[in-house]
Short mmCIF file of C-alpha atoms and ligand atoms in Angstrom, two decimals:
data_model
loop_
_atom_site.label_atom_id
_atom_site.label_comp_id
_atom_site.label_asym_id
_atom_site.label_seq_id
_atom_site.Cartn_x
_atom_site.Cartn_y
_atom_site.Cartn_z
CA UNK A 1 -45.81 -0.66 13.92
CA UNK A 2 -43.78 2.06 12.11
CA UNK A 3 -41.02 1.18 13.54
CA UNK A 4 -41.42 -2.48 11.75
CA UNK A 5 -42.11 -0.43 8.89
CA UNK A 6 -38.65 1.41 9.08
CA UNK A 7 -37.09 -1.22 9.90
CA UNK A 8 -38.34 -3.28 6.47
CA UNK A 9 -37.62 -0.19 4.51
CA UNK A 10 -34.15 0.01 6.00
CA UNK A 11 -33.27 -3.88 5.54
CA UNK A 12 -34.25 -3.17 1.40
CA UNK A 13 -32.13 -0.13 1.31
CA UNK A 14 -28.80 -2.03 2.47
CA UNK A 15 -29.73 -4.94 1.15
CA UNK A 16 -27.44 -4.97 -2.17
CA UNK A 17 -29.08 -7.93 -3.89
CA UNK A 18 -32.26 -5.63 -4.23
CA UNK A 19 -32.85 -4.29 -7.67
CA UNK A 20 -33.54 -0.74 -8.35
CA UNK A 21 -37.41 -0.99 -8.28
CA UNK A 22 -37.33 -2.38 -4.85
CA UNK A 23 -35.17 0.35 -3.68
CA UNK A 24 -37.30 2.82 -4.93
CA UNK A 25 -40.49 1.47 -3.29
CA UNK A 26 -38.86 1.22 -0.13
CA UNK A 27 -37.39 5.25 -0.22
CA UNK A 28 -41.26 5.86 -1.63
CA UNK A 29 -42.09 3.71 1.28
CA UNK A 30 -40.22 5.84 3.46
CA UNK A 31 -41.21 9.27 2.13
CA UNK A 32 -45.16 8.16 2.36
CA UNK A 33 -44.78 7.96 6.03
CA UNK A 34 -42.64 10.89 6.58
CA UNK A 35 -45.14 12.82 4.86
CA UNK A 36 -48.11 11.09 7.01
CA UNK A 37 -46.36 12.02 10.42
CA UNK A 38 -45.28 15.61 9.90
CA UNK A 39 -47.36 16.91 6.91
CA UNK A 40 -44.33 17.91 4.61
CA UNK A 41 -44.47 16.57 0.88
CA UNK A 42 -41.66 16.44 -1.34
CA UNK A 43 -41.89 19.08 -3.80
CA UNK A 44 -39.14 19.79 -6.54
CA UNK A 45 -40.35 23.48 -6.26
CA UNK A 46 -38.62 24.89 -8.57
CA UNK A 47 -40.20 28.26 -8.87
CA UNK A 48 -40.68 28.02 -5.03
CA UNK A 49 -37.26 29.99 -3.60
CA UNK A 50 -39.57 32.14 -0.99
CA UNK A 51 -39.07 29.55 1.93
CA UNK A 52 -35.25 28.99 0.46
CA UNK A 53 -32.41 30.45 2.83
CA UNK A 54 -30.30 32.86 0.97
CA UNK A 55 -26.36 32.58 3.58
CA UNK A 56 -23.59 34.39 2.52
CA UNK A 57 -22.25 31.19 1.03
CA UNK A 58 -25.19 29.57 -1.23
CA UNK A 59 -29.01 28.51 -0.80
CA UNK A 60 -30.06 26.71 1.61
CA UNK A 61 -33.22 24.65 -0.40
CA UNK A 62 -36.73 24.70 1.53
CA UNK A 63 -37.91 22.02 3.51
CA UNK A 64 -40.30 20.41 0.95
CA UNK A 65 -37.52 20.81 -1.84
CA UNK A 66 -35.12 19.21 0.44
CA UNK A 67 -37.99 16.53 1.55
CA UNK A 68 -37.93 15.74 -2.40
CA UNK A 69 -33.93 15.03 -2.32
CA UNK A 70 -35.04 11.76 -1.65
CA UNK A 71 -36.50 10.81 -4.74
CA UNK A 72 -33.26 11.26 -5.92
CA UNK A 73 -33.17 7.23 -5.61
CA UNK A 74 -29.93 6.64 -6.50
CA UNK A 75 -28.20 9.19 -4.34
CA UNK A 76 -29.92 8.47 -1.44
CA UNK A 77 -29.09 4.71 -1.71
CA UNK A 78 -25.57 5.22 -2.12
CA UNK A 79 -25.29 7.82 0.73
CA UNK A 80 -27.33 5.52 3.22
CA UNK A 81 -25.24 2.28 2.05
CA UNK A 82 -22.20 4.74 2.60
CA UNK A 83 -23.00 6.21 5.91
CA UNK A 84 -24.03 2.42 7.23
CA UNK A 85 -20.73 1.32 5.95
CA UNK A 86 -19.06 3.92 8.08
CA UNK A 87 -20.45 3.52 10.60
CA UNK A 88 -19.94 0.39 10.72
CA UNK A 89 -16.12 0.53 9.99
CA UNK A 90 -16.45 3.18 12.59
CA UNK A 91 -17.61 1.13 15.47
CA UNK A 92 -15.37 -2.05 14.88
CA UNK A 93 -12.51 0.49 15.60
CA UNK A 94 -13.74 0.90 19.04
CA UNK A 95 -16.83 -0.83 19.69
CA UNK A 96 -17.30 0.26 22.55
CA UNK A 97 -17.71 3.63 22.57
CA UNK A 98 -20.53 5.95 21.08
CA UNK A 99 -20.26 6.97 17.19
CA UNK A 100 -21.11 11.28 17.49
CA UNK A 101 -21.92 12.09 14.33
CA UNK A 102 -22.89 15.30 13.07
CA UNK A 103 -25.28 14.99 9.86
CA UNK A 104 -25.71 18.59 8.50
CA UNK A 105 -28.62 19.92 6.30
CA UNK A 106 -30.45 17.28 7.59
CA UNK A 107 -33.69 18.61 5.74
CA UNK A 108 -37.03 17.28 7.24
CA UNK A 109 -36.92 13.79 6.54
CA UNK A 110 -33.28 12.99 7.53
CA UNK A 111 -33.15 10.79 4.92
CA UNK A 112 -29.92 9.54 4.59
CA UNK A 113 -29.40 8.51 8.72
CA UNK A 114 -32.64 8.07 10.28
CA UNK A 115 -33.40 4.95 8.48
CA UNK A 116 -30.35 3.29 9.35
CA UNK A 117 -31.36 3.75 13.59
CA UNK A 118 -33.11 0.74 13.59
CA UNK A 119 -29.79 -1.30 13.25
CA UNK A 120 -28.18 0.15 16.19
CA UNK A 121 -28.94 0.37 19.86
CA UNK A 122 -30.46 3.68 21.35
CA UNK A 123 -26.66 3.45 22.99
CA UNK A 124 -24.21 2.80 20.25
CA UNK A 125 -24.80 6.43 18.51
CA UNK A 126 -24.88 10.14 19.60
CA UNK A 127 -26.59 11.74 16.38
CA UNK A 128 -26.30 15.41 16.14
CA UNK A 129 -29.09 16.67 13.16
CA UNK A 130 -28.08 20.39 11.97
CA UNK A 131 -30.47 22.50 9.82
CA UNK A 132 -31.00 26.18 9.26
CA UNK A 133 -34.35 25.54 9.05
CA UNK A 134 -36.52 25.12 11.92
CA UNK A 135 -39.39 23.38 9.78
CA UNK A 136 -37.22 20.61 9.51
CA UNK A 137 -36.18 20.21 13.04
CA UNK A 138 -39.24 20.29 14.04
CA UNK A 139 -40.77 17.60 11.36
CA UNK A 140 -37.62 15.03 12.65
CA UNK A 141 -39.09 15.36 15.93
CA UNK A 142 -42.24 14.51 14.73
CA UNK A 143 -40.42 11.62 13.14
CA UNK A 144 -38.44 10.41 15.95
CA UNK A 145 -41.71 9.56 17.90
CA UNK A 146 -43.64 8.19 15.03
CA UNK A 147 -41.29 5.72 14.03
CA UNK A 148 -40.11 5.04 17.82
CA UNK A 149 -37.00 6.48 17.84
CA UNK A 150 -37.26 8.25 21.49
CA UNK A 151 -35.00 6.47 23.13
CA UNK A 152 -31.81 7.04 20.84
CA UNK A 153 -29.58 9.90 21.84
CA UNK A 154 -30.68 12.74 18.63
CA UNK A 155 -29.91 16.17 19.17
CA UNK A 156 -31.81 18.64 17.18
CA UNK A 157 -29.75 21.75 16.37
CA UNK A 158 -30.76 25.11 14.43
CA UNK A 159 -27.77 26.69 13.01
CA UNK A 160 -25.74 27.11 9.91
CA UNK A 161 -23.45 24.24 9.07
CA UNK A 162 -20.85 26.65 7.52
CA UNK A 163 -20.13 29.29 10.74
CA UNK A 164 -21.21 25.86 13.31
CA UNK A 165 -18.77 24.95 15.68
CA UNK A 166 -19.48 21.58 17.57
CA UNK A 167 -18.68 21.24 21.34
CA UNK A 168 -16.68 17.76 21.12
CA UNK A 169 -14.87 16.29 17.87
CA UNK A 170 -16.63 14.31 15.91
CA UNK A 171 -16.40 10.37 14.14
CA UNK A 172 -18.51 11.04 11.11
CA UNK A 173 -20.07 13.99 9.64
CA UNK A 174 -22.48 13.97 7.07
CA UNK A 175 -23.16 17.12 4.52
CA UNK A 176 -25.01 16.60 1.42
CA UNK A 177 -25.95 20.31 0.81
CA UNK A 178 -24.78 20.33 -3.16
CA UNK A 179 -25.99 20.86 -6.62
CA UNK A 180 -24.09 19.34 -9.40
CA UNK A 181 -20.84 21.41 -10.54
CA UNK A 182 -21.02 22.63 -6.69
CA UNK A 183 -23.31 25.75 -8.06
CA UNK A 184 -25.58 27.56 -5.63
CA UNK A 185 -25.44 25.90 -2.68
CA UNK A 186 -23.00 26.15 0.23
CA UNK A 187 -21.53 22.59 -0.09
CA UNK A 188 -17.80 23.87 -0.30
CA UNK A 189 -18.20 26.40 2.63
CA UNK A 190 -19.67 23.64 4.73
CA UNK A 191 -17.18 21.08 4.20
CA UNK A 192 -14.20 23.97 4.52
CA UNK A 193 -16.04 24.65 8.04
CA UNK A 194 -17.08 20.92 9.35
CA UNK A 195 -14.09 19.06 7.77
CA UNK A 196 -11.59 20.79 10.66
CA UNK A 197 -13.87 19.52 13.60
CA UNK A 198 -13.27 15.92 12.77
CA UNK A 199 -11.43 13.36 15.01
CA UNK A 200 -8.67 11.64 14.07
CA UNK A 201 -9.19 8.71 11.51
CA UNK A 202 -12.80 10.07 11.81
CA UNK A 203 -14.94 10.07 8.61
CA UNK A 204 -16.10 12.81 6.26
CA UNK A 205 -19.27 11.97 4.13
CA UNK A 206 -18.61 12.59 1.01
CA UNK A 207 -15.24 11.53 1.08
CA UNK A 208 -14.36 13.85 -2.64
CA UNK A 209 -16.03 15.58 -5.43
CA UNK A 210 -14.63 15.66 -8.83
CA UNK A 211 -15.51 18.46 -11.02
CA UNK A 212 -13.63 17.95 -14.64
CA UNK A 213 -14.58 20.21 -17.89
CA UNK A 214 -14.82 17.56 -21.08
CA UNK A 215 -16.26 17.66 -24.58
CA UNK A 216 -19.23 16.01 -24.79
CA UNK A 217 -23.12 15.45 -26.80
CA UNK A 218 -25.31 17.32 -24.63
CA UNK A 219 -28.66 16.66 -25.98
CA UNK A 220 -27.90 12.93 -26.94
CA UNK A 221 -26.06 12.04 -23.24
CA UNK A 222 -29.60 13.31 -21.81
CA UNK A 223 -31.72 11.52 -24.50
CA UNK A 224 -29.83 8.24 -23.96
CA UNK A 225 -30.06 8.82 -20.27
CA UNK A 226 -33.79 9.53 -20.05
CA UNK A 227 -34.31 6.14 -22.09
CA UNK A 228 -32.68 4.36 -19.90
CA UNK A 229 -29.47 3.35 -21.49
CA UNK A 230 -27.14 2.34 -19.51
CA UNK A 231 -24.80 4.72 -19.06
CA UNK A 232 -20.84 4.25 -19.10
CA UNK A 233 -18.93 7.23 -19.40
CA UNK A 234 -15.62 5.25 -20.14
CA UNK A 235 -17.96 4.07 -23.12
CA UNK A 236 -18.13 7.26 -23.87
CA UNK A 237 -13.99 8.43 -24.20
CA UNK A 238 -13.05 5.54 -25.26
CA UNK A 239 -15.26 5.93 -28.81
CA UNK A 240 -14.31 9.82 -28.63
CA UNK A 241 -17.90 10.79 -27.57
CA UNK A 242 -16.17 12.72 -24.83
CA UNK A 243 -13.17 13.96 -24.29
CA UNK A 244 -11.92 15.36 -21.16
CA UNK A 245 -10.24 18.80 -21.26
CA UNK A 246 -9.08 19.34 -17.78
CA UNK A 247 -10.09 17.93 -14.42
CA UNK A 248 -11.22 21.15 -12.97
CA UNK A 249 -11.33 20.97 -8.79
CA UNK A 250 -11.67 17.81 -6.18
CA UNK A 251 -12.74 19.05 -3.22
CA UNK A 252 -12.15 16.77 -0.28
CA UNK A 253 -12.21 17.16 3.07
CA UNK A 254 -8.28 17.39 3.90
CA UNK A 255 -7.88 19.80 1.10
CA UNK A 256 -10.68 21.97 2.04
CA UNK A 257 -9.07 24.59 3.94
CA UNK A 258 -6.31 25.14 1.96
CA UNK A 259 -8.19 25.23 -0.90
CA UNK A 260 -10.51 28.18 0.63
CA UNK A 261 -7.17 30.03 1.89
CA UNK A 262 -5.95 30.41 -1.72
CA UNK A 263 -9.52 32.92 -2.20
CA UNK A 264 -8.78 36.18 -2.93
CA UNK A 265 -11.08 39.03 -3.37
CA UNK A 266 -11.60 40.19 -7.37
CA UNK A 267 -12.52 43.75 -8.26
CA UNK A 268 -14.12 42.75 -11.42
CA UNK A 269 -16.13 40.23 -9.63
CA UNK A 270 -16.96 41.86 -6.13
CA UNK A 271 -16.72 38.03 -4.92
CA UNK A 272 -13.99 35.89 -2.92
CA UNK A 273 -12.53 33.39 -6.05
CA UNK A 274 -10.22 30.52 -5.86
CA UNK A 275 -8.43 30.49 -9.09
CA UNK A 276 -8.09 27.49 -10.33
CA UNK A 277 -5.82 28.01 -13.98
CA UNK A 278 -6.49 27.90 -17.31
CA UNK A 279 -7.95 25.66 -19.59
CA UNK A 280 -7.51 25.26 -23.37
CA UNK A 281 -9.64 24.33 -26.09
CA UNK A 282 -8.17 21.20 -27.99
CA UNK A 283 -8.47 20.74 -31.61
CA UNK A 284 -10.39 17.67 -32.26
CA UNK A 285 -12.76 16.52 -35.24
CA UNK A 286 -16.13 18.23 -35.31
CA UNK A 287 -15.21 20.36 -32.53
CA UNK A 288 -18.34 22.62 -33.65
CA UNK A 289 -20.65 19.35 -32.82
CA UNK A 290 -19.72 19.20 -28.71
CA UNK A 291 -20.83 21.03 -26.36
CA UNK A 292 -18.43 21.93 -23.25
CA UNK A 293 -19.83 20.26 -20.48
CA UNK A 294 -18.34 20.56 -16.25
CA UNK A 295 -19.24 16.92 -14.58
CA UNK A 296 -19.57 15.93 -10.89
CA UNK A 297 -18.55 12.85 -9.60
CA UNK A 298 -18.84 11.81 -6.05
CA UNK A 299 -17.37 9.49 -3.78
CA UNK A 300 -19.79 8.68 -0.88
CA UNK A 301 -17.52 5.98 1.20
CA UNK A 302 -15.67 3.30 -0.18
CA UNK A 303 -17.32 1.45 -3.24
CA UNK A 304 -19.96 4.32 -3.19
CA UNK A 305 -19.73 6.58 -5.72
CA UNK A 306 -21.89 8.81 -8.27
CA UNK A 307 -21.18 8.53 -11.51
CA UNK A 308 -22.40 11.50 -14.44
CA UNK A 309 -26.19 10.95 -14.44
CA UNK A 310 -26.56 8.92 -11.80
CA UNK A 311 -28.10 11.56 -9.52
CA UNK A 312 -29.52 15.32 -10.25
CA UNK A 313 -26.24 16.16 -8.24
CA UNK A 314 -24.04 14.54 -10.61
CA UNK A 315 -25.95 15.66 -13.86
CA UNK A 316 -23.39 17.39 -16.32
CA UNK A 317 -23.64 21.43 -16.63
CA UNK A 318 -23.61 22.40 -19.77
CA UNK A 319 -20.90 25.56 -19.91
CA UNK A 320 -22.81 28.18 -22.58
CA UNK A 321 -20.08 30.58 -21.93
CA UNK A 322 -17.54 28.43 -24.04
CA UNK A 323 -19.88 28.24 -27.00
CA UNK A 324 -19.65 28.84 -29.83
CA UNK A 325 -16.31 25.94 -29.38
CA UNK A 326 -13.16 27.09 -30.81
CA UNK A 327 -9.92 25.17 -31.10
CA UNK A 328 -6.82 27.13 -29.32
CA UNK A 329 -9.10 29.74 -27.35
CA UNK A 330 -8.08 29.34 -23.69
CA UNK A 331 -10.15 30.90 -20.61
CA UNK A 332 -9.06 31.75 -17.01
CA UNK A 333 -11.07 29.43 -14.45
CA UNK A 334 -11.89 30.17 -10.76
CA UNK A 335 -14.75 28.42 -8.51
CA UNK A 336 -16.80 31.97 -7.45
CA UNK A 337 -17.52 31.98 -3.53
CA UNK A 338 -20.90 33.79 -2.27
CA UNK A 339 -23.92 33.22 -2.07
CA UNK A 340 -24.96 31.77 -5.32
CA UNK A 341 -20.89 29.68 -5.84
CA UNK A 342 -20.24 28.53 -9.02
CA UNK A 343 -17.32 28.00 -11.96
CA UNK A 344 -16.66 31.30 -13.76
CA UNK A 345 -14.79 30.90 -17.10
CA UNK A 346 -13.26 34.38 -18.50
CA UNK A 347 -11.71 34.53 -22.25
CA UNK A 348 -8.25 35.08 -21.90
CA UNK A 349 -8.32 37.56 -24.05
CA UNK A 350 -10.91 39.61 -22.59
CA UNK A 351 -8.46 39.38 -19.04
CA UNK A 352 -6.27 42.95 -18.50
CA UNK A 353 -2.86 42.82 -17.01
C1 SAM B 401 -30.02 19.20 -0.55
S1 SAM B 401 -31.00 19.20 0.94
C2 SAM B 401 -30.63 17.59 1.57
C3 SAM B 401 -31.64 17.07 2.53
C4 SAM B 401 -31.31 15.71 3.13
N1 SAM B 401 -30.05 15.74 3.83
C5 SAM B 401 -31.23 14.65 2.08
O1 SAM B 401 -30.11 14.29 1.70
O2 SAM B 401 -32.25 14.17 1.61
C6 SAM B 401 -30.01 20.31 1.90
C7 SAM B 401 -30.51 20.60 3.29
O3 SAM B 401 -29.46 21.29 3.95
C8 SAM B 401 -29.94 22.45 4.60
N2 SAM B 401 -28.84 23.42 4.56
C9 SAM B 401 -28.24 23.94 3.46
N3 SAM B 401 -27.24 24.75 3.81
C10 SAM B 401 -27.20 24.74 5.16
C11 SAM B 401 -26.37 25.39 6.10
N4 SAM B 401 -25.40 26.20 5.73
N5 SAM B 401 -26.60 25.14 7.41
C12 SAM B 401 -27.58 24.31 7.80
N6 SAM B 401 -28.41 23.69 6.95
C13 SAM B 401 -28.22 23.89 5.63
C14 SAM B 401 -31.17 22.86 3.84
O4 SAM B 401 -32.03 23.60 4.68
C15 SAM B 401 -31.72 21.49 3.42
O5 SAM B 401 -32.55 20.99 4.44
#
């Protein structure tokens, strides 16, 4: 019976002639019956860090705040249609071996795999789910039986996606551990870790993230969002309601390592920092009207992408250090490793030889 029920909600979810609504019932769908089999509910908690994992390299969110990623509806539909799309791409290039994938920070629900396993044969997949927390693991076991998913080969691994090394290469791997602007959690470390254990021609999911630093209306981008406009940003350069001032990092997963070699220790900082250059602010009309703004864009797989506000992880991040705006003042920028990463802007002048 729940397996009929995962496989309905699955058929909605890649269905693309479903409008939003649907696609929310069926992830609500999805998330009633997680919570019915292992006793985890989704919780934003966001004054709840005491069950988060501090690493070395960002926060690992607790397993009811990573249980609510899901009702992030828009990013979990893309990822799913994404990851089926790979996998799918994946297996016509040699259909008939296994797919091993590796799907790290799996969280408790497994959201973005586990209800695309009722398209495939027990056979066709070798699914490796990583978490730091054993909460999680333990609730995906309670979902593999409950929604009849014994039989499929699922390995259930505690560990830490960015120091994990897996025994065989892998086809596809899977790491949606990110906040938008790639603050706080360990997103970069884990792709600079995972990205290197990949096969060749194999997959990384997401393929890029685009962080770029533009002008824009705070307050009236979020108004106009939580209306429901529909939301173009090329809408918004093209009538000068943004303008971009540099396009700050794209992290990918063949630039990864090279990216992370170019860290070097600051004294002023006491933190690893990749510097990334310098950015300028550009005299335009009513500067004193923007606000500075770092947004997140994020290509899934192929045709599935985030756009600015279409997901909490691709919300922009308003950059208060910049304020108050003025035309010609330029700032040193560097993405800040550790445990809480982030992009640190520094006034120029304020930097000593
Ligand atoms: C943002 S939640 C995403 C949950 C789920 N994948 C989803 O998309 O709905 C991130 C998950 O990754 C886990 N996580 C974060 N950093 C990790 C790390 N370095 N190693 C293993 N798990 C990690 C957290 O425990 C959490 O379950």
């Amino acid at each position: 019976m729940s397996n009929q029920a995962l496989a309905e909600i699955s058929r909605i979810i890649i269905d693309e002639r479903q409008p939003p609504q649907a696609l929310q019932r069926a992830l609500d769908d999805y998330s009633r019956l997680c919570s019915q089999a292992t006793g985890i509910m989704p919780d934003p908690g966001f004054t709840k860090w005491a069950d988060d994992t501090f690493l070395a390299e960002g926060v690992a969110i607790n397993p009811q705040s990573a249980a609510y990623c899901l009702k992030d509806y828009q990013r979990s539909i893309n990822y799913i249609r994404g990851i089926y799309a790979a996998i799918l791409d994946l297996k016509r290039r040699t259909p008939a071996d296994p797919v091993n994938i590796l799907y790290a920070g799996c969280g408790p629900f497994a959201t973005l795999i586990l209800p695309l396993l009722v398209n495939f044969r027990a056979t066709e997949l070798n699914l490796f789910l990583l978490d730091i927390h054993q909460a999680s693991l333990d609730s995906v076991r309670k979902l593999m039986t409950f929604f009849a998913l014994d039989s499929h080969r699922i390995t259930l691994i505690k560990g830490d996606a960015c120091r994990y090394r897996h025994p065989q290469t892998l086809q596809l791997i899977v790491a949606e551990v990110m906040q938008k602007a790639l603050e706080q959690e360990p997103q970069f470390a884990v792709t600079v870790n995972l990205a290197s254990q990949l096969s060749d021609g194999g997959i990384f999911i997401p393929q890029a993230i685009h962080i770029a630093l533009c002008l824009g209306h705070w307050k009236e981008e979020k108004k106009a969002c939580l209306e429901g406009k529909a939301f173009f940003t090329e809408h918004l350069y093209s009538s000068h309601l943004r303008h971009l001032v540099a396009d700050i990092l794209s992290l990918t997963p063949t630039n990864a390592a090279a990216l992370h070699k170019q860290a070097s220790y600051s004294e002023t900082s006491g933190k690893y920092e990749i510097n990334i250059g310098r950015v300028c602010i550009p005299d335009i009309d009513r500067l004193t009207t923007f606000d500075a703004l770092l947004t997140t864009r994020i290509e899934v797989y192929r045709q599935y992408t985030l756009n600015d506000y279409a997901s909490n992880i691709t919300l922009p991040h308003k950059c208060y250090e910049l304020s108050p705006l003025r035309a010609g003042t330029c700032f040193r920028v560097c993405y800040q490793l550790g445990s809480y990463p982030k992009f640190e802007f520094t006034p120029e002048n304020s930097l000593q030889d």
